CSV table of N, CA and C in Angstrom, one decimal:
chain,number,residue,atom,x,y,z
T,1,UNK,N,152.4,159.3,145.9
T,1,UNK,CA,153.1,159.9,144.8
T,1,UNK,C,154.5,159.4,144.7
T,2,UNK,N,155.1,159.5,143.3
T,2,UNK,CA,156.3,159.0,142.9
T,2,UNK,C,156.9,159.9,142.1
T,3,UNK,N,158.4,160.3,142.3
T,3,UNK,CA,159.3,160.7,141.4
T,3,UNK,C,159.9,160.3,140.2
T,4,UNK,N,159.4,158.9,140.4
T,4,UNK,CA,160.1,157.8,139.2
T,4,UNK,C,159.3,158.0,138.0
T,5,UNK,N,159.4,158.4,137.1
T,5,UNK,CA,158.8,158.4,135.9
T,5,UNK,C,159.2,157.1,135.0
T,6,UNK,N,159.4,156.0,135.5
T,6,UNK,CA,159.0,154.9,134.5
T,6,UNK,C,158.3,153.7,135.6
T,7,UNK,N,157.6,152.6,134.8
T,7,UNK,CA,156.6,151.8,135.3
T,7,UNK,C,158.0,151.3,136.5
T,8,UNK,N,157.2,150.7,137.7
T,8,UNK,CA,158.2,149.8,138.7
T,8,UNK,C,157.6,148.5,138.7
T,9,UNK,N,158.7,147.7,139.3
T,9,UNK,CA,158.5,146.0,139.3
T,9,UNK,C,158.6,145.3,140.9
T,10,UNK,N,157.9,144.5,141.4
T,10,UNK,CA,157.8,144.1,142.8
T,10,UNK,C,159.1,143.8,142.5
T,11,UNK,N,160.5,143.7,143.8
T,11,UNK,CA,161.7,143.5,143.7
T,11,UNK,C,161.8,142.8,145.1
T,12,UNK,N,161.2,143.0,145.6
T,12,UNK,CA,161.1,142.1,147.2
T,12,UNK,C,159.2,142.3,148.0
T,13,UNK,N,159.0,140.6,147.8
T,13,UNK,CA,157.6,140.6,148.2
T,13,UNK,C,157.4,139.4,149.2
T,14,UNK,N,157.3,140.3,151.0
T,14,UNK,CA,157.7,139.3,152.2
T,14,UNK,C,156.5,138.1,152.3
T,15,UNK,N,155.4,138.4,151.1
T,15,UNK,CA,154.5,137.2,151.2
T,15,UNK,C,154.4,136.1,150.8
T,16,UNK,N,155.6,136.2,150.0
T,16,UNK,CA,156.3,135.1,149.0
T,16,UNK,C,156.5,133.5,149.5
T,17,UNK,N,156.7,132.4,149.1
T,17,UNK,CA,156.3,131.1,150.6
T,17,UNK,C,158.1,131.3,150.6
T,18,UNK,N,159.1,131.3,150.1
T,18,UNK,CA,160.0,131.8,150.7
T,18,UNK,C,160.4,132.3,151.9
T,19,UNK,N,159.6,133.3,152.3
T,19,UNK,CA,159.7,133.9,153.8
T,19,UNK,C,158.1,133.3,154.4
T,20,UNK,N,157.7,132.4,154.2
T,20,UNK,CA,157.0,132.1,155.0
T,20,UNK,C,155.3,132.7,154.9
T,21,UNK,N,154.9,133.5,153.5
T,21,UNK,CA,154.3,134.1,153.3
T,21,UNK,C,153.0,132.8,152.5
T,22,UNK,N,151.7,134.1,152.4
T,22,UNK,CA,150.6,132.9,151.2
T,22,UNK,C,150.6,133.1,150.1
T,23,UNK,N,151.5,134.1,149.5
T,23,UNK,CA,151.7,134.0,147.9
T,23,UNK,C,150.2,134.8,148.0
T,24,UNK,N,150.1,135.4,147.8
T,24,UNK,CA,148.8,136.5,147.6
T,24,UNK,C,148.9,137.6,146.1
T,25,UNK,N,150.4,137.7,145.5
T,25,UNK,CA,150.5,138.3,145.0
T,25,UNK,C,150.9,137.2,143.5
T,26,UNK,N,150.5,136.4,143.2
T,26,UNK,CA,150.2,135.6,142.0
T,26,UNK,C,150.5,136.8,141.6
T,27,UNK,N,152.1,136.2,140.6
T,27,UNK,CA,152.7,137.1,139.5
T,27,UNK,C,152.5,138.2,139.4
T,28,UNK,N,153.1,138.8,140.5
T,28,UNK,CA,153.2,140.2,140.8
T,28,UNK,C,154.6,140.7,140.6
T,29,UNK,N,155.5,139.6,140.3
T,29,UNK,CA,156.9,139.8,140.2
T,29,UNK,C,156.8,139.8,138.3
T,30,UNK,N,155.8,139.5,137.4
T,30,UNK,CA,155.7,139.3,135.9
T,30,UNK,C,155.1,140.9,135.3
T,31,UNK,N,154.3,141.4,136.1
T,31,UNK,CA,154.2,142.6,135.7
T,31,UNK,C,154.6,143.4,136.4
T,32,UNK,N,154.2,144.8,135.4
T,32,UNK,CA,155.1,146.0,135.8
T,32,UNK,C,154.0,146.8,136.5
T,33,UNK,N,154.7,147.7,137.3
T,33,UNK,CA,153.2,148.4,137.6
T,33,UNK,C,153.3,150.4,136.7
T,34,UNK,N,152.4,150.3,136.1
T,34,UNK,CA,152.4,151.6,135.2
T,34,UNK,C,152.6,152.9,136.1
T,35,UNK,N,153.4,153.8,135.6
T,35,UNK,CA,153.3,155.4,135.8
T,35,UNK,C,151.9,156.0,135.5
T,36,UNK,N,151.3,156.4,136.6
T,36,UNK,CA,150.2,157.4,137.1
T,36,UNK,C,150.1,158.9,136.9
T,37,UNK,N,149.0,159.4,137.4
T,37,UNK,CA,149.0,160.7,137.3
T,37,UNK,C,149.9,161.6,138.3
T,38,UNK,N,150.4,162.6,138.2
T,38,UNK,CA,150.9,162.9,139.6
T,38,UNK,C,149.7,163.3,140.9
T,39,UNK,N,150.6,163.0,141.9
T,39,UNK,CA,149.8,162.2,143.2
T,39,UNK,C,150.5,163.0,144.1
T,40,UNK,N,150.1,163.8,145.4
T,40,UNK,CA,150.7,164.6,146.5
T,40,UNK,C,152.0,165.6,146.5
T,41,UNK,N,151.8,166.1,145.1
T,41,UNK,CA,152.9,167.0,145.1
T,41,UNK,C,154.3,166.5,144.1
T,42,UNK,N,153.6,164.9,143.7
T,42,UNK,CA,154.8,164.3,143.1
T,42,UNK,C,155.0,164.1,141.8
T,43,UNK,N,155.4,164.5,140.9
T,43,UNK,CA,155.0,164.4,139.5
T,43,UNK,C,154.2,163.3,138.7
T,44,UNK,N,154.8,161.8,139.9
T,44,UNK,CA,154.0,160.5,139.0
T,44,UNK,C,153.0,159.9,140.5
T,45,UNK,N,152.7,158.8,139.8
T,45,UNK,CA,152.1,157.9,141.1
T,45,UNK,C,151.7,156.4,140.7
T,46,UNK,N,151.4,155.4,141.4
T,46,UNK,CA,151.6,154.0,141.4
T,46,UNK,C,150.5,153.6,142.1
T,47,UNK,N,149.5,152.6,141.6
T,47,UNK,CA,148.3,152.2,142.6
T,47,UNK,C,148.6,150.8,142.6
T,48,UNK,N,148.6,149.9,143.7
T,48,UNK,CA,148.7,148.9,144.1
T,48,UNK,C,148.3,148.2,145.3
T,49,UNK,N,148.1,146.9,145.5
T,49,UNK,CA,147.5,146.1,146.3
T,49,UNK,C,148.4,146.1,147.2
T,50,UNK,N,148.2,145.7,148.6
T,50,UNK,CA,149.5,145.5,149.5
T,50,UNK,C,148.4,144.8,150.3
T,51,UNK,N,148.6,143.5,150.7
T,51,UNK,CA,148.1,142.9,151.5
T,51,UNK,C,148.0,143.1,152.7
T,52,UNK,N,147.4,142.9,153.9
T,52,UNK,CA,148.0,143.3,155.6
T,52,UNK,C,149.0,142.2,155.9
T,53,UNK,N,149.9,143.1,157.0
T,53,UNK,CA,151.0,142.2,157.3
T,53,UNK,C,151.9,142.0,156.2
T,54,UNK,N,152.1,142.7,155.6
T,54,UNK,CA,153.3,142.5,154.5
T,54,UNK,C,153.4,143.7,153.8
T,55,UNK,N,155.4,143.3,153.2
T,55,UNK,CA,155.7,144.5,152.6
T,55,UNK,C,156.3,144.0,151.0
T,56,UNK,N,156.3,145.4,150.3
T,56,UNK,CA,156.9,145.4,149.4
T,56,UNK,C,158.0,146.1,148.8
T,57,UNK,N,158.9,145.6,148.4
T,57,UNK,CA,160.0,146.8,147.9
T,57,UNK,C,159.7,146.7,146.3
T,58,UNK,N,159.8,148.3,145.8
T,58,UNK,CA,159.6,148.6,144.3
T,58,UNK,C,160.8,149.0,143.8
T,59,UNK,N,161.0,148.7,142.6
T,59,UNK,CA,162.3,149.1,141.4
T,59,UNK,C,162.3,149.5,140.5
T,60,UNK,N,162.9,150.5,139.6
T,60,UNK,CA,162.8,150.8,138.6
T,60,UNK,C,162.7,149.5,137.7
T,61,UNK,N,161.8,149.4,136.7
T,61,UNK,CA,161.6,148.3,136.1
T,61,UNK,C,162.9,147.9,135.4
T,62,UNK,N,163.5,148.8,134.2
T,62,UNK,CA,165.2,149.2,133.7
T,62,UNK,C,166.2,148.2,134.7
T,63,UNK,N,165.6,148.5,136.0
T,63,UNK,CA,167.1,147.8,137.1
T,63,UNK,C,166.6,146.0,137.3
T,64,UNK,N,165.4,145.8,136.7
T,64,UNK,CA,164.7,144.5,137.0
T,64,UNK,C,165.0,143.7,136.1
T,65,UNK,N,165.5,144.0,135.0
T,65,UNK,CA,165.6,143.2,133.9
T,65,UNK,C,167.2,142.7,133.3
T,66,UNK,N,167.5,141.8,133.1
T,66,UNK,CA,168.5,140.7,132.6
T,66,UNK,C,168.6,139.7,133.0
T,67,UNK,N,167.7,139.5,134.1
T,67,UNK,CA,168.4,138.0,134.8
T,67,UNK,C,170.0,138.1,135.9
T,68,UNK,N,170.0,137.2,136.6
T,68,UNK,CA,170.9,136.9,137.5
T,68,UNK,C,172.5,136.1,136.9
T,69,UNK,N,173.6,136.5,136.6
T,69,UNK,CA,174.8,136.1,136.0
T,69,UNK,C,175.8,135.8,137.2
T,70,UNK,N,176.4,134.6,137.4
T,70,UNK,CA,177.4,134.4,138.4
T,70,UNK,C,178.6,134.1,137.5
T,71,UNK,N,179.8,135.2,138.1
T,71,UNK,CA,180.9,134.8,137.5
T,71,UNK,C,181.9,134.0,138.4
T,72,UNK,N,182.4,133.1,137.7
T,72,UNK,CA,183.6,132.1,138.5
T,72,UNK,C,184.9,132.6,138.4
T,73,UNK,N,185.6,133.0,139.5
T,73,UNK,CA,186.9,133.5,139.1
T,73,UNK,C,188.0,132.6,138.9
T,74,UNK,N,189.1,132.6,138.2
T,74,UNK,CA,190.4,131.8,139.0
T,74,UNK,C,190.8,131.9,140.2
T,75,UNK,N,190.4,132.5,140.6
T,75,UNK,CA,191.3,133.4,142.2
T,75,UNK,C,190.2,132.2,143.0
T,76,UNK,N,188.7,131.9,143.1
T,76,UNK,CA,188.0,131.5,143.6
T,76,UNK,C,188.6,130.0,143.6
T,77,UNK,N,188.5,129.7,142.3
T,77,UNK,CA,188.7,127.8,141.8
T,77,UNK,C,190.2,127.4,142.6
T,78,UNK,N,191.3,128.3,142.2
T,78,UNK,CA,192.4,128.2,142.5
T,78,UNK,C,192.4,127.8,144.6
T,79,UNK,N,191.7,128.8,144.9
T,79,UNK,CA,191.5,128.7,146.6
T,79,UNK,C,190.9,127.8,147.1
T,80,UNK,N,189.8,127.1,146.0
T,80,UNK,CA,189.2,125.2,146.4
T,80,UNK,C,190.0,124.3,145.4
T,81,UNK,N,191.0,124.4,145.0
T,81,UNK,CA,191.6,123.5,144.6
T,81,UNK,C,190.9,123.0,143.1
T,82,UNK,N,189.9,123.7,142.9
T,82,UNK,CA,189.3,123.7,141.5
T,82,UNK,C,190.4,123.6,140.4
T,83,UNK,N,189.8,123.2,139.3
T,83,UNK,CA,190.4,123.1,137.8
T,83,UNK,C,189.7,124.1,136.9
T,84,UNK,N,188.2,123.9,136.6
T,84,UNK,CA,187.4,124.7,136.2
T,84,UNK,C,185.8,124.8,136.8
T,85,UNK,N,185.8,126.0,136.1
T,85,UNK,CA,184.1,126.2,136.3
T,85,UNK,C,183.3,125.0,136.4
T,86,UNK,N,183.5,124.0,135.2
T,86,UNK,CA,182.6,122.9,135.5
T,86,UNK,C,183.1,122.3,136.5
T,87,UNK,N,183.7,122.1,137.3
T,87,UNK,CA,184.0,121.8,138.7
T,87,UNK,C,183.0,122.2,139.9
T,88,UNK,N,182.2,123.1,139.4
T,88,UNK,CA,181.5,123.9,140.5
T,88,UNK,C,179.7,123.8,139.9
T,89,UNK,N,178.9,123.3,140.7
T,89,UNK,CA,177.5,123.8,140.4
T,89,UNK,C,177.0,124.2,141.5
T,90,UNK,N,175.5,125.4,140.7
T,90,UNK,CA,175.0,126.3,141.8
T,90,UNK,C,173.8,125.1,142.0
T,91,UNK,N,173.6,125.4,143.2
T,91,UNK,CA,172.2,124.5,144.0
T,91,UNK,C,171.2,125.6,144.1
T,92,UNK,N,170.7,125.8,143.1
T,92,UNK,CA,169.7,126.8,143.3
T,92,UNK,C,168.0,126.7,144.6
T,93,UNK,N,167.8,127.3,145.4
T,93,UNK,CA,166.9,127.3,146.1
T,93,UNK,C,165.5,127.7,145.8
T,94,UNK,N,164.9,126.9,145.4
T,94,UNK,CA,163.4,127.4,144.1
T,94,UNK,C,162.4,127.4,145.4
T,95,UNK,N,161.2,127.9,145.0
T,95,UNK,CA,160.2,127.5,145.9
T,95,UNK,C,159.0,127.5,144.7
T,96,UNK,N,158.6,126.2,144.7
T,96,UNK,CA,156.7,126.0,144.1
T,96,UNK,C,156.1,127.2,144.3
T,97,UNK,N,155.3,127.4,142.9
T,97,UNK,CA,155.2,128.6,142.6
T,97,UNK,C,153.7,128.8,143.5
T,98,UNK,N,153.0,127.6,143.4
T,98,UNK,CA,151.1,126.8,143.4
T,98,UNK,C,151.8,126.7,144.9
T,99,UNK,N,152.5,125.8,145.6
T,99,UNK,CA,152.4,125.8,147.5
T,99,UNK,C,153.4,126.5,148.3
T,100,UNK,N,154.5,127.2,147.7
T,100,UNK,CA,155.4,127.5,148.1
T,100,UNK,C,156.5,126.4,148.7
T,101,UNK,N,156.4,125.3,148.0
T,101,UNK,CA,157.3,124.2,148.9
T,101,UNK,C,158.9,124.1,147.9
T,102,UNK,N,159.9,124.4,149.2
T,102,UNK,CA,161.0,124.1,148.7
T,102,UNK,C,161.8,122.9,148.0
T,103,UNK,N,162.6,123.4,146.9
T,103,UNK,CA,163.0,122.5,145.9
T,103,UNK,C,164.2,122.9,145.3
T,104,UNK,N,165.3,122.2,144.9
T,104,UNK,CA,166.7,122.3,144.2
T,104,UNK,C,166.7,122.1,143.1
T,105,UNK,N,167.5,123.1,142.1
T,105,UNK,CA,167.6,123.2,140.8
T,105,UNK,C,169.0,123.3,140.5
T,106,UNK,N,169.3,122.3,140.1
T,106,UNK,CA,171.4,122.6,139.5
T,106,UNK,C,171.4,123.3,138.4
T,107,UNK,N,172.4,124.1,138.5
T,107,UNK,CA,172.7,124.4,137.5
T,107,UNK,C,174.1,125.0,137.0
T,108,UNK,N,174.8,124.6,136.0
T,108,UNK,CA,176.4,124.1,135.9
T,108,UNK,C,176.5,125.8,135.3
T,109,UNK,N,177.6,125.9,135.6
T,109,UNK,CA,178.9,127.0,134.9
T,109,UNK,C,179.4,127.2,133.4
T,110,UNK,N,179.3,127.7,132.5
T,110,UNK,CA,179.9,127.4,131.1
T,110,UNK,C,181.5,127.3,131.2
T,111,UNK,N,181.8,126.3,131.1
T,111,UNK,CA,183.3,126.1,131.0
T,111,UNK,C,184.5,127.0,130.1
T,112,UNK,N,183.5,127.8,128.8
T,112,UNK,CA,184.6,128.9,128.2
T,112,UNK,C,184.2,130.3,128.8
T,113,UNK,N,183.0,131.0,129.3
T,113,UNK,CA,182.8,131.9,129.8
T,113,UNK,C,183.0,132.3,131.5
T,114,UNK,N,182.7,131.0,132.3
T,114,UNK,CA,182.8,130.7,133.8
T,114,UNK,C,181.7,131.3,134.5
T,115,UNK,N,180.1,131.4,133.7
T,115,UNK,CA,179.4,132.0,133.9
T,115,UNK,C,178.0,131.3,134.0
T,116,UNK,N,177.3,131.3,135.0
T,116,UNK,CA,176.4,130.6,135.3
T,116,UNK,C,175.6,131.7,135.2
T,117,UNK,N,174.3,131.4,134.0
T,117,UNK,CA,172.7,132.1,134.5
T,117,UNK,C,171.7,131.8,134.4
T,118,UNK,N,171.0,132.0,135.8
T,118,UNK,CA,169.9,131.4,136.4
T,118,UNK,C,168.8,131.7,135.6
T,119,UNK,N,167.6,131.3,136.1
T,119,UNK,CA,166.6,131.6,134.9
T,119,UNK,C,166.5,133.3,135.0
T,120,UNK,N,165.8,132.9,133.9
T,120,UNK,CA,165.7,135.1,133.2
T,120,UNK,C,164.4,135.4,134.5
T,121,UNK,N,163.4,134.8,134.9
T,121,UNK,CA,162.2,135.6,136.0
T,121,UNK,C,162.5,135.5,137.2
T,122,UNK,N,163.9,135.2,137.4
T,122,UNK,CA,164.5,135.2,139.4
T,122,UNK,C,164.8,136.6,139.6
T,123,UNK,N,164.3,137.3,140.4
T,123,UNK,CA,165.0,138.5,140.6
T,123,UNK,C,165.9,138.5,141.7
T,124,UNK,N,165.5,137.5,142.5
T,124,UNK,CA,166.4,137.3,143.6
T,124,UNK,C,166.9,135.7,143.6
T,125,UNK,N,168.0,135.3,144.3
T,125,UNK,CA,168.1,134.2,144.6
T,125,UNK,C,169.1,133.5,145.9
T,126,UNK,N,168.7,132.4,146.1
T,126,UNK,CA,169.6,131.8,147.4
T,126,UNK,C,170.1,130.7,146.8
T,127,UNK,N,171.3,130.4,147.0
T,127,UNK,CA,172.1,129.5,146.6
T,127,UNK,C,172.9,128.7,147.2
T,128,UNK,N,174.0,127.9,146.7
T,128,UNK,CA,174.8,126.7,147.5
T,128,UNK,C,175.6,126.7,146.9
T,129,UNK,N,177.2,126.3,146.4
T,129,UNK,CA,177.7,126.1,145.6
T,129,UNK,C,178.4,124.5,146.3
T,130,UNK,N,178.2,123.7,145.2
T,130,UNK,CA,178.6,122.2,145.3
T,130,UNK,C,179.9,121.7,144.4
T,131,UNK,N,180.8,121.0,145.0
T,131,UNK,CA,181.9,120.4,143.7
T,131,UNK,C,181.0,119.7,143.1
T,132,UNK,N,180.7,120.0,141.7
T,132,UNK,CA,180.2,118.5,140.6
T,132,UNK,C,180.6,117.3,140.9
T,133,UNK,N,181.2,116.8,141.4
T,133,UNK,CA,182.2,115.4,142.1
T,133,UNK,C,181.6,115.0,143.4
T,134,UNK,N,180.6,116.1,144.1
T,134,UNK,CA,180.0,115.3,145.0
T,134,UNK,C,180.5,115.1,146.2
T,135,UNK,N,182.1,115.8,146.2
T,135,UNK,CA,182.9,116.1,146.9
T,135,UNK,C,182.6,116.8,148.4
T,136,UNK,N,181.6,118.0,148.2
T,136,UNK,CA,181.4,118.8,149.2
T,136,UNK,C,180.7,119.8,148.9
T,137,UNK,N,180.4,120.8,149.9
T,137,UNK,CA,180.1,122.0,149.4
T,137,UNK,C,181.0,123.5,149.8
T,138,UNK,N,180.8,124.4,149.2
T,138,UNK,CA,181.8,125.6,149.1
T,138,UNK,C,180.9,127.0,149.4
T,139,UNK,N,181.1,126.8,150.7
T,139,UNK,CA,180.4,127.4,151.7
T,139,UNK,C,180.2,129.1,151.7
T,140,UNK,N,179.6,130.3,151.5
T,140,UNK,CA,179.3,131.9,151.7
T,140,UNK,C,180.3,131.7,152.9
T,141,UNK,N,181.2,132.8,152.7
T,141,UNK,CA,182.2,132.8,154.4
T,141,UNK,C,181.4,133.8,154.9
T,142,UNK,N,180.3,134.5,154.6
T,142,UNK,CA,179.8,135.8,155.7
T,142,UNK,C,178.5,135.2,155.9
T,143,UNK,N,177.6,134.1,155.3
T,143,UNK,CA,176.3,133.9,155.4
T,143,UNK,C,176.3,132.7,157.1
T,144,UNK,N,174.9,132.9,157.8
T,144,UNK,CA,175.1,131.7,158.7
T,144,UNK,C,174.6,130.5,158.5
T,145,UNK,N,173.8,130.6,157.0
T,145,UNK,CA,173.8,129.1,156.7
T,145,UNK,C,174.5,128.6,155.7
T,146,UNK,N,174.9,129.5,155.2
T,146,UNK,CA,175.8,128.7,154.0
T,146,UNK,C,175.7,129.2,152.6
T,147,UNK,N,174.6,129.6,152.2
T,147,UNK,CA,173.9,130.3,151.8
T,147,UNK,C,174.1,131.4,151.0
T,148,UNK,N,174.6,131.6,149.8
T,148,UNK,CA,175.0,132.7,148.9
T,148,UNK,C,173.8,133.4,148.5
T,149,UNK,N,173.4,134.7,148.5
T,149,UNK,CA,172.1,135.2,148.6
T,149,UNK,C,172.6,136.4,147.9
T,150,UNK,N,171.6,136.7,146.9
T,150,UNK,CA,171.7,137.0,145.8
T,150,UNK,C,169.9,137.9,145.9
T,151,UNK,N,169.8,139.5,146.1
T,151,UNK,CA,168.4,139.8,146.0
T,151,UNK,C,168.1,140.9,144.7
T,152,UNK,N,168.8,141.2,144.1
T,152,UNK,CA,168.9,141.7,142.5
T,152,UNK,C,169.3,140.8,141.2
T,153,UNK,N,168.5,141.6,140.0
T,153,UNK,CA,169.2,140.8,139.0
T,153,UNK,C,170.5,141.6,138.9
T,154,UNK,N,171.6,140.9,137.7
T,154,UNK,CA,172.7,141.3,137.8
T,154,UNK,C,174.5,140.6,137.3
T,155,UNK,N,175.2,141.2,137.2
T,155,UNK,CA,176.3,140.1,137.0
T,155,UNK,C,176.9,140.3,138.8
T,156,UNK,N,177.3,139.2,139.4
T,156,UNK,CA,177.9,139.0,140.9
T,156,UNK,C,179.1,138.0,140.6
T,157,UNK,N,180.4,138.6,141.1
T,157,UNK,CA,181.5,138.1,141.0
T,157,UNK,C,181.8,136.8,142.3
T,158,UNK,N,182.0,135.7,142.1
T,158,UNK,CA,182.6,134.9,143.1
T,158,UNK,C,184.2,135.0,143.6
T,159,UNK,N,184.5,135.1,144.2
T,159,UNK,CA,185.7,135.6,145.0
T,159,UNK,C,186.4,134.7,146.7
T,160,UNK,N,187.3,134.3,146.5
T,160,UNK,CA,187.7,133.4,147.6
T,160,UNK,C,187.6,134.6,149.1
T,161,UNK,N,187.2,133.9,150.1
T,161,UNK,CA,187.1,132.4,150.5
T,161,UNK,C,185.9,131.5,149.8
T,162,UNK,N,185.0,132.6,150.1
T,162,UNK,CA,183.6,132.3,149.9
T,162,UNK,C,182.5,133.4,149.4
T,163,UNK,N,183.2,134.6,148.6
T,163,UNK,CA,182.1,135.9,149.1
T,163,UNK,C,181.9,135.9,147.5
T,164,UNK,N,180.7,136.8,147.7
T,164,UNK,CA,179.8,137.3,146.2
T,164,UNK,C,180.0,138.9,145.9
T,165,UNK,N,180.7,139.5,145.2
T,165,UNK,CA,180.5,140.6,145.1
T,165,UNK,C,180.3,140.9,143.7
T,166,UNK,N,179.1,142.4,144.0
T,166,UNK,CA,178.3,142.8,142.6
T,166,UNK,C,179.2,143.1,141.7
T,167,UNK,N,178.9,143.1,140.1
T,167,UNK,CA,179.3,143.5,139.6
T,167,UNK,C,180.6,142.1,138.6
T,168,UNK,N,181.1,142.3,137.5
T,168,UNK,CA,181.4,141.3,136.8
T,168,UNK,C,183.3,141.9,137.2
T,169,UNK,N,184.0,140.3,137.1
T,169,UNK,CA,185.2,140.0,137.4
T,169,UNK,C,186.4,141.6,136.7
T,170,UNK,N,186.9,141.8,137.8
T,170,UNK,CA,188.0,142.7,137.1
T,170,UNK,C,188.7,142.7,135.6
């Protein structure tokens, strides 16, 4: 049983080849799963597959949707010696949808907004941030690989040294 009275969306699925999983859930992140009858006392309920050995986290579908927005601050460019946004691209961390094999996707900053967005069906994402110049890379100061990690959609502020915090620039 479920209290949530609107349909939910997979929001984290550990079978994904990302974590090392078989992808068993073919586009299970594209649908929603419908509100039920109520179920154990709970006004709604949710029927779904769950594979053995793996989990799922569910979301209100409402919190699933817009897509992922990265904002570039001055505060951030100014602390790598940046000029602008286009100074900076995300190295996005994709994985094959058919073998789960990793692969990089760039993708640049809008120079009048400072606002990079990733595709609209990412609900989560791992990232890199690179000078466009080829210069180097501009490293997560809390991650241990480097690694800007991003597991909701959302707008997420960039902020010097290195950190991402939710929510759009002051």
């Amino acid at each position: 049983g479920s209290r949530c009275g609107e349909p939910l969306r997979i929001a984290l699925d550990t079978d994904e080849g990302r974590f090392g999983g078989h992808c068993r859930l073919d586009g299970g992140r594209d649908s929603s799963f419908p509100v039920l009858e109520p179920w154990d006392g709970r006004p709604h309920s949710v029927s779904l597959y769950l594979p053995a050995r793996t989990g799922l986290v569910l979301a209100r579908e409402s919190l699933m949707q817009g897509g992922i927005r990265l904002h570039c601050t001055p505060a951030f460019l100014a602390h790598h010696a940046l000029a602008t946004p286009r100074d900076v691209t995300v190295e996005l961390q994709c994985f094959d949808e058919e073998d789960g094999k990793p692969y990089v996707r760039n993708i640049r900053f809008n120079v009048q907004t400072g606002v990079a967005t990733l595709p609209r069906h990412l609900l989560g994402a791992n990232f890199n941030l690179a000078c466009s110049d080829g210069s180097g890379s501009l490293r997560c100061a809390i991650s241990t690989d480097g690694l800007f990690k991003v597991h909701f959609p959302g707008d997420y502020t960039l902020l010097p040294p290195g950190l991402l915090e939710p929510g759009t620039p002051p």
